Amino acid sequence: MESINKCTEWTKNDPMLIEYHDKRWCKPCHNDKELFAMLCLEGQQAGLSWTTIIHKEEAIRKAFDDFDFNVIASYSDKKVDELMMNEGIIRNRMKIRSVIQNAKALIGLISDSDYKSFDEYIWHFTEGKQVVHHFSDLSEMPAKDELSEKISKDLKRRGFSFVGPVIIYSYLQGIGVYDDHLDGCPSKLADY
């Protein structure tokens, strides 16, 4: 029981965070819309707790047209003002504009590069393989690493924003490029 408590320590016994930890965190994702959604959600978290994002996630997804990047890329200033009035989301104009900017950057990445999808782009950094870390304690987990710095730099070069190396490390966990479940965690042992 001690290892289970240790590996879910960051969930603070919050049922929504526990569900996220058990069912989504560090599970490989290959769906472009969900990869974009997670990038945006991680950007929304900047300066806030993941608890805040998880508790607002449903409203954020609804407000941003379920993160359909083709729709978001066409948002107007009027839409930004409308989103600023939505109490269910993170009402930060820079973060809202970042979602729009990232939608446009993603469309550009897919249409103007050798990558046919966001999935192909993000997973090429690890040659399509999940990186499994073997941490025994949360204190061993870095805030960023060489790969998150490399991806952050490349995304910024391509016009993305709110994609610093700390955000990208968390993003890589969220989309399953990294498996950072602690050794002994039942979620690490699951067959996925």
CSV table of C-alpha atoms in Angstrom, one decimal:
chain,number,residue,atom,x,y,z
A,1,MET,CA,0.0,0.0,0.0
A,2,GLU,CA,2.9,2.3,0.7
A,3,SER,CA,4.1,2.3,-2.9
A,4,ILE,CA,0.6,3.1,-4.2
A,5,ASN,CA,0.4,6.1,-1.8
A,6,LYS,CA,3.9,7.2,-2.8
A,7,CYS,CA,3.2,7.0,-6.6
A,8,THR,CA,0.0,9.0,-6.3
A,9,GLU,CA,1.3,11.5,-3.8
A,10,TRP,CA,0.9,14.4,-6.2
A,11,THR,CA,-2.8,13.6,-6.7
A,12,LYS,CA,-3.5,14.7,-3.1
A,13,ASN,CA,-6.4,12.2,-2.9
A,14,ASP,CA,-8.3,14.3,-5.4
A,15,PRO,CA,-10.6,11.8,-7.4
A,16,MET,CA,-10.2,13.7,-10.7
A,17,LEU,CA,-6.4,13.8,-10.3
A,18,ILE,CA,-6.3,10.1,-9.4
A,19,GLU,CA,-8.4,9.2,-12.5
A,20,TYR,CA,-6.0,11.3,-14.6
A,21,HIS,CA,-3.0,9.6,-13.1
A,22,ASP,CA,-4.4,6.1,-13.5
A,23,LYS,CA,-6.0,6.4,-16.9
A,24,ARG,CA,-4.3,9.2,-18.9
A,25,TRP,CA,-1.0,10.3,-17.5
A,26,CYS,CA,2.0,8.7,-19.3
A,27,LYS,CA,-0.3,6.7,-21.6
A,28,PRO,CA,0.8,7.0,-25.3
A,29,CYS,CA,-1.4,9.3,-27.3
A,30,HIS,CA,-1.3,9.4,-31.1
A,31,ASN,CA,-4.4,11.5,-31.9
A,32,ASP,CA,-3.6,14.9,-33.3
A,33,LYS,CA,-6.5,16.7,-31.7
A,34,GLU,CA,-5.7,15.3,-28.3
A,35,LEU,CA,-2.0,16.0,-28.7
A,36,PHE,CA,-2.9,19.6,-29.4
A,37,ALA,CA,-5.4,19.7,-26.5
A,38,MET,CA,-2.8,18.5,-24.1
A,39,LEU,CA,-0.3,21.1,-25.4
A,40,CYS,CA,-2.8,23.8,-24.8
A,41,LEU,CA,-3.9,22.5,-21.4
A,42,GLU,CA,-0.2,22.4,-20.3
A,43,GLY,CA,0.2,26.0,-21.5
A,44,GLN,CA,-2.9,27.0,-19.6
A,45,GLN,CA,-1.3,25.5,-16.4
A,46,ALA,CA,1.7,27.9,-16.5
A,47,GLY,CA,1.9,29.5,-13.1
A,48,LEU,CA,-1.1,27.4,-11.8
A,49,SER,CA,-1.6,23.9,-10.5
A,50,TRP,CA,-2.5,20.9,-12.5
A,51,THR,CA,-5.5,20.5,-10.1
A,52,THR,CA,-6.9,23.8,-11.4
A,53,ILE,CA,-6.6,22.6,-15.0
A,54,ILE,CA,-8.1,19.2,-14.4
A,55,HIS,CA,-11.1,20.7,-12.5
A,56,LYS,CA,-11.7,23.2,-15.4
A,57,GLU,CA,-10.8,20.9,-18.2
A,58,GLU,CA,-14.3,20.1,-19.3
A,59,ALA,CA,-15.2,23.8,-19.5
A,60,ILE,CA,-11.9,24.6,-21.3
A,61,ARG,CA,-12.5,21.9,-23.9
A,62,LYS,CA,-16.0,23.2,-24.5
A,63,ALA,CA,-15.0,26.8,-24.7
A,64,PHE,CA,-12.2,26.0,-27.2
A,65,ASP,CA,-14.4,23.9,-29.5
A,66,ASP,CA,-13.0,20.6,-28.2
A,67,PHE,CA,-9.5,21.8,-29.3
A,68,ASP,CA,-10.3,21.5,-33.0
A,69,PHE,CA,-7.2,23.4,-34.2
A,70,ASN,CA,-8.8,24.2,-37.6
A,71,VAL,CA,-11.7,26.0,-35.9
A,72,ILE,CA,-9.5,27.7,-33.3
A,73,ALA,CA,-7.1,29.1,-36.0
A,74,SER,CA,-9.9,31.2,-37.3
A,75,TYR,CA,-10.9,32.8,-33.9
A,76,SER,CA,-11.4,36.5,-34.1
A,77,ASP,CA,-10.7,39.2,-31.5
A,78,LYS,CA,-14.5,39.1,-30.7
A,79,LYS,CA,-14.1,35.4,-29.8
A,80,VAL,CA,-11.1,36.2,-27.6
A,81,ASP,CA,-13.2,38.9,-25.8
A,82,GLU,CA,-16.0,36.3,-25.4
A,83,LEU,CA,-13.6,33.7,-23.9
A,84,MET,CA,-12.3,36.4,-21.5
A,85,MET,CA,-15.8,36.5,-20.1
A,86,ASN,CA,-16.1,32.7,-19.6
A,87,GLU,CA,-15.7,32.1,-15.8
A,88,GLY,CA,-15.2,28.4,-16.4
A,89,ILE,CA,-11.8,28.7,-18.1
A,90,ILE,CA,-8.4,30.4,-17.3
A,91,ARG,CA,-9.1,34.0,-18.2
A,92,ASN,CA,-5.7,35.1,-19.3
A,93,ARG,CA,-5.6,36.9,-22.6
A,94,MET,CA,-2.0,35.8,-23.4
A,95,LYS,CA,-2.9,32.2,-22.8
A,96,ILE,CA,-6.0,32.4,-24.9
A,97,ARG,CA,-4.1,34.0,-27.7
A,98,SER,CA,-1.5,31.4,-27.3
A,99,VAL,CA,-4.0,28.6,-28.1
A,100,ILE,CA,-5.0,30.5,-31.3
A,101,GLN,CA,-1.3,31.0,-32.2
A,102,ASN,CA,-0.5,27.4,-31.6
A,103,ALA,CA,-3.4,26.2,-33.7
A,104,LYS,CA,-2.1,28.3,-36.6
A,105,ALA,CA,1.5,27.0,-35.9
A,106,LEU,CA,0.2,23.4,-35.9
A,107,ILE,CA,-1.6,23.9,-39.2
A,108,GLY,CA,1.6,25.4,-40.6
A,109,LEU,CA,3.7,22.6,-39.3
A,110,ILE,CA,1.5,19.9,-41.0
A,111,SER,CA,1.2,21.8,-44.3
A,112,ASP,CA,4.7,23.2,-44.6
A,113,SER,CA,7.0,20.5,-43.3
A,114,ASP,CA,7.9,16.8,-43.8
A,115,TYR,CA,5.4,15.9,-41.0
A,116,LYS,CA,2.0,14.8,-42.1
A,117,SER,CA,0.6,15.0,-38.6
A,118,PHE,CA,1.3,16.4,-35.1
A,119,ASP,CA,1.6,12.8,-34.0
A,120,GLU,CA,4.4,12.1,-36.5
A,121,TYR,CA,6.2,15.3,-35.5
A,122,ILE,CA,6.1,14.9,-31.7
A,123,TRP,CA,6.9,11.2,-31.7
A,124,HIS,CA,9.8,11.5,-34.2
A,125,PHE,CA,11.9,12.9,-31.4
A,126,THR,CA,12.0,9.4,-29.8
A,127,GLU,CA,11.7,7.5,-33.0
A,128,GLY,CA,8.1,6.5,-32.1
A,129,LYS,CA,9.2,4.9,-28.9
A,130,GLN,CA,8.1,5.6,-25.3
A,131,VAL,CA,10.8,6.6,-22.9
A,132,VAL,CA,10.4,4.8,-19.7
A,133,HIS,CA,12.1,6.4,-16.7
A,134,HIS,CA,12.8,4.4,-13.6
A,135,PHE,CA,12.2,6.7,-10.7
A,136,SER,CA,11.6,5.4,-7.2
A,137,ASP,CA,10.6,8.7,-5.7
A,138,LEU,CA,8.9,11.9,-7.0
A,139,SER,CA,11.9,13.9,-5.9
A,140,GLU,CA,14.0,12.2,-8.6
A,141,MET,CA,11.7,13.5,-11.4
A,142,PRO,CA,13.2,16.5,-13.2
A,143,ALA,CA,11.3,19.6,-14.1
A,144,LYS,CA,12.9,19.6,-17.6
A,145,ASP,CA,15.6,17.6,-19.4
A,146,GLU,CA,17.6,17.7,-22.6
A,147,LEU,CA,14.7,16.4,-24.8
A,148,SER,CA,12.2,18.8,-23.4
A,149,GLU,CA,14.6,21.6,-24.1
A,150,LYS,CA,15.2,20.4,-27.6
A,151,ILE,CA,11.5,20.1,-28.4
A,152,SER,CA,10.7,23.5,-26.7
A,153,LYS,CA,13.3,25.2,-28.9
A,154,ASP,CA,12.0,23.5,-32.1
A,155,LEU,CA,8.3,24.4,-31.3
A,156,LYS,CA,9.3,28.0,-30.6
A,157,ARG,CA,11.1,28.2,-33.9
A,158,ARG,CA,7.9,27.0,-35.6
A,159,GLY,CA,5.8,29.7,-34.0
A,160,PHE,CA,4.4,28.0,-30.9
A,161,SER,CA,4.1,29.8,-27.6
A,162,PHE,CA,3.8,28.7,-23.9
A,163,VAL,CA,6.1,25.8,-24.8
A,164,GLY,CA,9.0,26.3,-22.5
A,165,PRO,CA,11.1,23.2,-21.5
A,166,VAL,CA,9.3,22.8,-18.1
A,167,ILE,CA,5.9,22.9,-19.8
A,168,ILE,CA,7.1,20.5,-22.5
A,169,TYR,CA,8.5,18.0,-20.0
A,170,SER,CA,5.1,17.9,-18.3
A,171,TYR,CA,3.5,17.6,-21.8
A,172,LEU,CA,5.7,14.6,-22.7
A,173,GLN,CA,4.4,12.9,-19.5
A,174,GLY,CA,0.8,13.9,-20.3
A,175,ILE,CA,0.9,12.4,-23.8
A,176,GLY,CA,2.9,9.3,-22.9
A,177,VAL,CA,6.2,10.0,-24.7
A,178,TYR,CA,7.5,9.7,-21.1
A,179,ASP,CA,6.4,7.0,-18.7
A,180,ASP,CA,7.3,8.6,-15.4
A,181,HIS,CA,5.1,6.4,-13.2
A,182,LEU,CA,7.3,5.5,-10.2
A,183,ASP,CA,8.7,1.9,-10.2
A,184,GLY,CA,6.2,-0.2,-8.4
A,185,CYS,CA,3.2,2.0,-9.4
A,186,PRO,CA,0.3,-0.2,-10.6
A,187,SER,CA,-0.2,2.2,-13.6
A,188,LYS,CA,3.4,1.5,-14.7
A,189,LEU,CA,2.7,-2.2,-14.6
A,190,ALA,CA,-0.4,-1.9,-16.7
A,191,ASP,CA,-0.2,-3.4,-20.2
A,192,TYR,CA,-0.7,-0.4,-22.6
